[in-house]
Structure formats: C-alpha cells, structure tokens
CSV table of C-alpha atoms in Angstrom, one decimal:
chain,number,residue,atom,x,y,z
A,1,MET,CA,70.7,81.4,107.6
A,2,PRO,CA,72.8,78.3,106.9
A,3,LYS,CA,76.4,78.4,108.1
A,4,ALA,CA,79.0,78.9,105.5
A,5,VAL,CA,80.9,75.8,104.5
A,6,PRO,CA,84.5,76.0,105.5
A,7,PHE,CA,87.0,76.0,102.7
A,8,VAL,CA,88.8,72.7,102.4
A,9,PRO,CA,92.1,72.8,100.4
A,10,LYS,CA,92.5,70.3,97.5
A,11,PRO,CA,94.9,67.5,98.1
A,12,ALA,CA,98.3,67.9,96.3
A,13,ILE,CA,98.7,66.1,93.0
A,14,GLU,CA,100.8,63.0,93.7
A,15,LYS,CA,102.5,63.2,90.3
A,16,LEU,CA,102.6,66.1,87.9
A,17,PRO,CA,101.4,65.4,84.3
A,18,LEU,CA,104.3,64.8,81.9
A,19,ALA,CA,103.2,67.9,79.9
A,20,VAL,CA,103.8,70.0,83.0
A,21,ARG,CA,107.2,68.4,83.8
A,22,LYS,CA,108.3,68.8,80.1
A,23,ASP,CA,107.1,72.4,79.8
A,24,ARG,CA,109.6,74.1,77.7
A,25,ARG,CA,107.9,77.4,77.0
A,26,ARG,CA,109.2,79.2,80.1
A,27,PRO,CA,112.0,78.1,82.5
A,28,PHE,CA,111.4,77.7,86.2
A,29,VAL,CA,111.8,75.1,88.9
A,30,HIS,CA,109.3,73.6,91.3
A,31,ARG,CA,109.9,71.6,94.5
A,32,LEU,CA,107.7,68.6,94.1
A,33,GLN,CA,106.3,66.8,97.1
A,34,THR,CA,105.8,63.1,96.5
A,35,LYS,CA,105.2,60.3,99.0
A,36,PHE,CA,108.7,59.2,98.4
A,37,ALA,CA,110.8,62.4,98.7
A,38,ASN,CA,111.3,66.0,97.8
A,39,VAL,CA,112.3,65.9,94.2
A,40,LEU,CA,113.3,68.8,92.0
A,41,ILE,CA,111.4,68.7,88.8
A,42,THR,CA,112.5,70.8,85.8
A,43,VAL,CA,110.3,72.6,83.4
A,44,ARG,CA,113.2,73.4,81.2
A,45,ASP,CA,116.7,72.1,81.0
A,46,LYS,CA,118.2,75.3,82.4
A,47,TYR,CA,115.8,75.7,85.3
A,48,GLU,CA,118.5,76.0,87.9
A,49,SER,CA,120.0,79.1,86.5
A,50,GLU,CA,116.5,80.7,86.3
A,51,LEU,CA,115.8,79.9,90.0
A,52,GLU,CA,119.2,81.1,91.0
A,53,ASP,CA,118.7,84.4,89.1
A,54,PHE,CA,115.5,85.1,90.9
A,55,GLU,CA,116.9,84.2,94.3
A,56,SER,CA,120.0,86.3,93.5
A,57,THR,CA,117.9,89.3,92.5
A,58,ILE,CA,115.7,89.1,95.7
A,59,SER,CA,118.8,88.5,97.9
A,60,GLU,CA,120.5,91.6,96.4
A,61,ILE,CA,117.4,93.7,97.1
A,62,LEU,CA,117.1,92.6,100.7
A,63,GLY,CA,120.7,92.3,101.5
A,64,LEU,CA,120.6,88.7,102.7
A,65,PRO,CA,120.1,85.2,101.2
A,66,PHE,CA,116.5,84.5,100.1
A,67,HIS,CA,115.0,81.3,98.7
A,68,LEU,CA,111.9,80.4,96.6
A,69,LYS,CA,110.0,77.3,97.6
A,70,ILE,CA,107.0,76.7,95.5
A,71,ASN,CA,105.3,73.3,95.9
A,72,ALA,CA,104.2,72.6,92.3
A,73,ASN,CA,102.0,69.6,93.3
A,74,GLU,CA,99.9,71.7,95.8
A,75,VAL,CA,99.6,74.6,93.4
A,76,TRP,CA,98.8,72.7,90.2
A,77,ALA,CA,95.9,71.0,91.9
A,78,TYR,CA,94.0,74.3,91.3
A,79,ASN,CA,94.9,74.6,87.6
A,80,PRO,CA,91.6,74.2,85.5
A,81,PRO,CA,91.7,71.2,83.1
A,82,ASP,CA,91.0,73.5,80.1
A,83,SER,CA,93.7,76.0,81.1
A,84,SER,CA,96.3,76.9,78.5
A,85,TYR,CA,98.7,78.1,81.1
A,86,SER,CA,102.1,76.4,81.3
A,87,ALA,CA,103.4,75.8,84.8
A,88,GLY,CA,106.7,77.4,84.1
A,89,SER,CA,105.3,80.6,82.8
A,90,MET,CA,102.7,80.8,85.6
A,91,PHE,CA,105.2,80.4,88.5
A,92,LYS,CA,107.7,82.7,86.8
A,93,ASN,CA,105.1,85.4,86.5
A,94,TYR,CA,104.1,85.2,90.1
A,95,VAL,CA,107.8,85.5,91.2
A,96,GLU,CA,108.4,88.4,88.8
A,97,GLY,CA,105.3,90.1,90.2
A,98,PHE,CA,106.7,89.7,93.6
A,99,ILE,CA,110.1,91.1,92.6
A,100,ASP,CA,108.4,94.1,91.0
A,101,ALA,CA,106.4,94.7,94.3
A,102,LEU,CA,109.6,94.3,96.4
A,103,LYS,CA,111.5,96.8,94.3
A,104,TRP,CA,108.7,99.3,94.6
A,105,TYR,CA,108.5,98.8,98.3
A,106,VAL,CA,112.2,99.2,98.9
A,107,GLU,CA,112.4,102.3,96.6
A,108,LYS,CA,109.5,103.9,98.6
A,109,TYR,CA,110.6,102.9,102.1
A,110,GLY,CA,114.4,102.5,101.8
A,111,ASP,CA,116.6,100.7,104.3
A,112,GLU,CA,113.9,101.0,107.0
A,113,GLY,CA,111.6,99.1,104.6
A,114,LYS,CA,114.2,96.3,104.2
A,115,VAL,CA,114.6,96.0,108.0
A,116,HIS,CA,110.8,95.7,108.5
A,117,PHE,CA,110.5,93.1,105.7
A,118,ASN,CA,113.5,91.0,106.9
A,119,GLU,CA,112.3,91.1,110.5
A,120,ALA,CA,108.9,90.0,109.4
A,121,VAL,CA,110.0,87.3,106.9
A,122,THR,CA,112.3,85.5,109.4
A,123,GLN,CA,112.7,82.4,107.2
A,124,SER,CA,113.7,84.5,104.1
A,125,GLU,CA,111.5,82.3,102.0
A,126,LEU,CA,108.7,82.8,99.5
A,127,SER,CA,105.9,80.3,98.7
A,128,LEU,CA,102.8,80.2,96.6
A,129,ASN,CA,99.6,79.0,98.3
A,130,VAL,CA,95.9,78.9,97.9
A,131,ASN,CA,94.0,81.4,100.1
A,132,ASP,CA,92.1,79.5,102.8
A,133,GLN,CA,89.4,82.1,102.9
A,134,GLY,CA,87.8,80.2,100.0
A,135,ASP,CA,85.2,82.1,98.0
A,136,LYS,CA,85.7,85.3,100.1
A,137,ALA,CA,89.4,85.5,99.2
A,138,PRO,CA,90.7,88.3,96.9
A,139,THR,CA,92.1,87.3,93.6
A,140,ILE,CA,95.6,87.8,94.8
A,141,SER,CA,97.0,88.8,98.2
A,142,ALA,CA,99.8,87.9,100.6
A,143,ASP,CA,100.6,87.1,104.2
A,144,ILE,CA,103.5,86.1,106.3
A,145,LYS,CA,103.1,82.8,108.1
A,146,ASP,CA,105.7,81.2,110.3
A,147,GLY,CA,108.2,83.6,108.9
A,148,VAL,CA,107.5,82.7,105.3
A,149,TYR,CA,106.2,85.2,102.8
A,150,ARG,CA,103.3,83.6,101.0
A,151,ILE,CA,101.7,84.8,97.8
A,152,LEU,CA,98.0,83.8,98.1
A,153,PHE,CA,95.7,83.1,95.2
A,154,HIS,CA,91.9,82.6,95.0
A,155,HIS,CA,91.1,78.9,94.6
A,156,THR,CA,89.4,79.5,91.3
A,157,LYS,CA,91.7,82.2,90.0
A,158,LEU,CA,95.2,80.6,89.8
A,159,GLY,CA,97.3,82.7,87.4
A,160,TYR,CA,95.2,85.9,87.7
A,161,ASN,CA,96.6,89.4,88.5
A,162,GLN,CA,100.1,88.1,89.0
A,163,ASN,CA,101.6,91.6,88.7
A,164,ASP,CA,99.2,93.2,91.2
A,165,GLN,CA,101.2,92.5,94.3
A,166,ARG,CA,102.3,95.8,95.7
A,167,ASP,CA,99.4,96.5,98.1
A,168,GLY,CA,99.5,92.8,99.3
A,169,LEU,CA,103.2,93.0,100.1
A,170,LEU,CA,102.8,96.2,102.1
A,171,LYS,CA,99.8,94.9,104.0
A,172,ALA,CA,101.5,91.6,104.8
A,173,VAL,CA,104.6,93.2,106.2
A,174,GLU,CA,102.6,95.7,108.2
A,175,SER,CA,100.4,92.9,109.7
A,176,VAL,CA,103.3,91.4,111.6
A,177,PRO,CA,103.3,92.9,115.1
A,178,ARG,CA,106.4,94.9,116.0
A,179,ALA,CA,107.4,97.6,118.5
A,180,GLY,CA,107.4,101.2,117.4
A,181,PHE,CA,106.0,102.9,114.3
A,182,SER,CA,104.7,101.1,111.2
A,183,ILE,CA,106.8,101.6,108.2
A,184,VAL,CA,104.0,103.7,106.6
A,185,ALA,CA,103.7,105.9,109.7
A,186,LYS,CA,107.5,106.3,109.9
A,187,SER,CA,107.7,107.3,106.3
A,188,SER,CA,104.9,109.8,106.7
A,189,ILE,CA,106.7,111.4,109.7
A,190,GLU,CA,110.0,111.7,107.7
A,191,LYS,CA,108.4,112.9,104.5
A,192,HIS,CA,105.6,115.2,105.7
A,193,TYR,CA,106.9,116.4,109.1
A,194,THR,CA,110.6,116.2,109.6
A,195,ASP,CA,111.5,117.6,106.2
A,196,ASN,CA,109.2,120.7,106.7
A,197,ILE,CA,108.8,121.6,110.4
A,198,ASP,CA,111.9,123.8,110.8
A,199,ASP,CA,110.5,126.6,108.7
A,200,VAL,CA,107.3,126.5,110.7
A,201,THR,CA,109.1,126.5,114.0
A,202,ALA,CA,111.1,129.5,112.8
A,203,THR,CA,108.0,131.4,111.9
A,204,ILE,CA,106.2,130.7,115.1
A,205,ALA,CA,109.4,131.7,117.0
A,206,GLU,CA,109.2,135.0,115.2
A,207,TYR,CA,105.5,135.6,115.9
A,208,LEU,CA,106.1,135.0,119.6
A,209,ALA,CA,109.6,136.6,119.9
A,210,LEU,CA,110.6,133.3,121.4
A,211,PRO,CA,113.6,132.0,119.5
A,212,ASP,CA,113.8,128.7,121.5
A,213,VAL,CA,110.1,127.8,121.2
A,214,ILE,CA,109.5,124.0,121.1
A,215,LEU,CA,107.0,122.3,118.9
A,216,ASP,CA,106.5,118.8,120.4
A,217,PRO,CA,104.7,116.4,118.0
A,218,ASN,CA,104.4,113.8,120.7
A,219,PHE,CA,104.6,111.1,118.1
A,220,GLU,CA,105.1,108.0,120.3
A,221,ALA,CA,102.2,108.7,122.7
A,222,ASN,CA,99.8,109.8,119.9
A,223,TYR,CA,100.6,106.8,117.8
A,224,GLU,CA,99.9,104.5,120.7
A,225,ALA,CA,96.6,106.2,121.4
A,226,LEU,CA,95.5,106.2,117.8
A,227,SER,CA,96.5,102.6,117.4
A,228,ALA,CA,94.5,101.6,120.5
A,229,ALA,CA,91.4,103.5,119.4
A,230,LYS,CA,91.2,102.9,115.6
A,231,THR,CA,90.5,99.6,113.9
A,232,ASP,CA,91.7,100.8,110.4
A,233,LYS,CA,95.2,101.8,109.5
A,234,ASP,CA,94.4,104.5,106.9
A,235,TRP,CA,95.7,107.2,109.3
A,236,HIS,CA,99.2,105.8,109.2
A,237,GLU,CA,99.8,107.2,105.8
A,238,ARG,CA,99.0,110.7,106.9
A,239,PHE,CA,100.3,110.6,110.5
A,240,GLY,CA,103.1,113.0,109.9
A,241,LYS,CA,101.0,115.2,107.6
A,242,ALA,CA,98.2,115.6,110.2
A,243,THR,CA,100.7,116.5,112.9
A,244,PHE,CA,102.4,119.0,110.6
A,245,ASP,CA,99.1,120.5,109.7
A,246,TYR,CA,98.2,121.1,113.4
A,247,PHE,CA,101.3,123.3,113.7
A,248,ASN,CA,101.4,124.8,110.2
A,249,ASP,CA,97.7,125.3,109.2
A,250,GLY,CA,96.6,125.6,112.8
A,251,LEU,CA,98.9,127.1,115.4
A,252,LYS,CA,100.9,129.3,113.0
A,253,TYR,CA,97.8,130.6,111.4
A,254,GLN,CA,96.0,131.2,114.8
A,255,LEU,CA,99.0,133.1,116.3
A,256,GLU,CA,98.9,135.5,113.4
A,257,ARG,CA,95.1,135.7,113.4
A,258,GLN,CA,95.0,136.4,117.1
A,259,GLY,CA,97.5,139.2,116.8
A,260,PHE,CA,100.6,137.8,118.5
A,261,LYS,CA,102.9,138.8,115.6
A,262,GLY,CA,104.5,142.1,116.5
A,263,ASP,CA,102.5,142.6,119.7
A,264,GLU,CA,104.9,142.8,122.6
A,265,MET,CA,102.2,142.7,125.3
A,266,LEU,CA,100.7,139.5,124.0
A,267,GLN,CA,104.1,138.0,123.5
A,268,GLU,CA,105.2,138.8,127.0
A,269,GLY,CA,101.9,137.6,128.5
A,270,LEU,CA,102.3,134.2,126.8
A,271,ALA,CA,106.0,133.9,127.7
A,272,GLU,CA,105.1,134.3,131.4
A,273,LEU,CA,102.7,131.4,131.2
A,274,LEU,CA,104.6,129.2,128.7
A,275,THR,CA,107.4,128.4,131.1
A,276,THR,CA,108.4,125.2,129.2
A,277,LYS,CA,108.3,127.2,125.9
A,278,THR,CA,106.5,124.1,124.5
A,279,PHE,CA,103.4,123.5,122.3
A,280,GLN,CA,102.4,119.8,122.2
A,281,ILE,CA,99.9,117.9,120.2
A,282,ARG,CA,98.1,115.4,122.4
A,283,VAL,CA,95.4,112.8,121.8
A,284,VAL,CA,93.1,112.4,124.8
A,285,LYS,CA,90.2,110.2,125.6
A,286,LYS,CA,87.8,113.1,126.0
A,287,THR,CA,87.8,116.8,125.4
A,288,LYS,CA,85.8,119.4,127.3
A,289,ASN,CA,82.3,119.7,126.1
A,290,ASN,CA,83.2,117.2,123.4
A,291,ALA,CA,85.1,119.8,121.5
A,292,THR,CA,86.6,118.7,118.2
A,293,ILE,CA,89.9,120.4,119.1
A,294,GLU,CA,90.9,122.5,122.1
A,295,THR,CA,93.8,124.5,123.4
A,296,ILE,CA,94.7,124.3,127.1
A,297,LEU,CA,97.5,125.4,129.4
A,298,GLU,CA,98.9,122.9,131.9
A,299,ASN,CA,102.1,123.2,133.9
A,300,GLY,CA,103.7,125.8,131.6
A,301,THR,CA,102.9,123.9,128.4
A,302,VAL,CA,100.2,124.6,125.8
A,303,TYR,CA,98.5,121.4,124.7
A,304,ILE,CA,96.6,121.2,121.5
A,305,GLN,CA,94.4,118.2,122.0
A,306,MET,CA,91.7,116.1,120.4
A,307,THR,CA,90.3,112.6,120.6
A,308,ALA,CA,91.4,109.7,118.4
A,309,GLU,CA,87.9,109.8,116.7
A,310,LYS,CA,88.5,113.5,115.7
A,311,TRP,CA,92.1,113.1,114.7
A,312,TRP,CA,92.9,115.5,111.8
A,313,TYR,CA,89.6,117.3,112.1
A,314,ASN,CA,89.6,121.1,111.9
A,315,ALA,CA,93.4,121.3,112.0
A,316,SER,CA,93.2,125.1,111.3
A,317,ASP,CA,91.6,125.5,114.8
A,318,ALA,CA,94.7,124.3,116.5
A,319,GLY,CA,95.7,127.1,118.9
A,320,SER,CA,92.3,128.8,118.7
A,321,GLY,CA,91.5,130.6,122.0
A,322,LEU,CA,95.1,130.9,123.0
A,323,VAL,CA,94.7,134.6,123.6
A,324,ASP,CA,91.9,133.9,126.1
A,325,LEU,CA,94.3,131.9,128.3
A,326,LEU,CA,96.4,135.0,129.1
C-alpha cells in the first residue's frame, strides 16, 4: 500500500486581490504578511471598530485582554477561484462562531472554565489556520499551539460550518495537559455528585444507625487510575454520575435489600468491623476472580472496587455481599 502523501500547506498570497482589500459587504480587519512588513489591510473603512468590538467582547467574557490575529494572505490562499465569499464576511463569521462557542463554554463551566481556557491559551490570541492533517482533517476544528487558540479549517472547505465550534473549543482546551481534573470531570463531580450526595449519606446513616458514616468517592485516585487505563475521555462527562450511582443505586439499595435497615444485630455487627466508618469507591488493577464489582473489608474500611475497564458496570451491585463479611 503506497504511503500517504504528507500535506503541504499552500504558500501565502504575496498580495491580496484588490477586490478582497476593497470588500465593503462586511467589515473586518486582516493582518497582512508581505515581504516588506506587517500591514493592516482594511476591508471596510471602519474595520478598526469592528476588530475592537470583537476583541472587547472576548476580553469581557474571559476577564483579560484578548487579541485576534488572522493572517489574510495565508488563509485566502485556500479560497476557491469561483467562490462568492467575501473575505470580510468569512473572517467575521469565523470569529462570531468562536464567540458563540466561548459564551456556551463559559455558561456551562463558569469561572473554572475561564481559568482552564486562560491557562491553556497563554498568549490570549486567536488565529485562523489550515489544518495540516490534509484530506483527513474535519471540516472545522481547533487546537491550541504555542499558547495561541487556532480555528482550523479543512484545506478544501474554507468557510464551511463556521458556527459549529463548540465541540472543537472544548476538545482544544481539554487537550492541553494540566494537573488535576479536566473541566468536564470537575463539572460532572459538582453537578452529579456534590449537589446530591448529602441525601444519600443521610439515608445510609439511617439504615446503619451510624450518623457519622463516611462515603468516600476517592475522586483523585480514581481519576488518575482511569486516566492511565483509558484512551478515550468519554468517561469524564459521567465521572461524578458514576461515582454517585455506586453509592445511591448500589450501596444504599444493597443495604436495604440485605436487611440492614432496622436490624440492630446487623447494624452492630457491621459497626464492630467498620472502625473507620468509611465506604470507599476504589479502582484497582485486578479484582478477585475477575469480578465486575466486589465488596471487601480492609483495615476497618469497606471498599467497593472495580477495574478501570469495568468502570460504571453493574453499579447496583455496589455493596453486594456485605452481609457475608460480618
């Protein structure tokens, strides 16, 4: 099978056509690279106010100065000769699509989302570039390179899907390595776990007659274990939900099913063994007999454990067999 020919970017246009420079249908500004200097070329008389408005909007959203730097000569090299697009309207639409995605992102992930974005986009700049994956590239996507947020377009699809940037923005921000949880996992913890676990804890405390029972989600260790074992990141979005289900759909259900509710003998028997008063979710490399989920007692703590490959499988079995440990 012949090797795929590597994608070679087109050279930048040395000088934009007059029609592009005189474009009056939509206002915007390009930074033009020529062999002589960086020159600001207008596509309408009031381009500066348009650029400033965009930068002001983005800066206000992110809480720090942000700049747009689109190289018109590099981008316009991919404009088909028969295209009816005007340069001004095209660049404007890309930026408006980015702003829409950014507003969605901040609305969904709040101040934490802003922190993640700003720490990833260290140069506080946006550019528009051809995707160097060539024919394999999606129509539109994004990445962050050298601290610059880059909107990426397929080399034959300049101007396509300009408003479809939400997924690309999130993936670009999440792809930048950082310590701690991803913004998606952190949001899942807050939304699906933190906001709901108190009622579950109270119910389990009642079932066990153990008012100071501790439900330990073990988020940091489990996140690290899952990240090391899984190549995809789909689990991030349900990380908090899965952990909550192990306690709510599993342990709480199993305690009632196994008769702990209202049975003083079972309650006392467990209290004698559960010296730490703690139930913990734990991802392990291997379970006994390759069980999907298992309940074990170690050093006064009950561990509900599973492998990364079986994460969020059979959550209702969490805590099964607990009565057999007494």
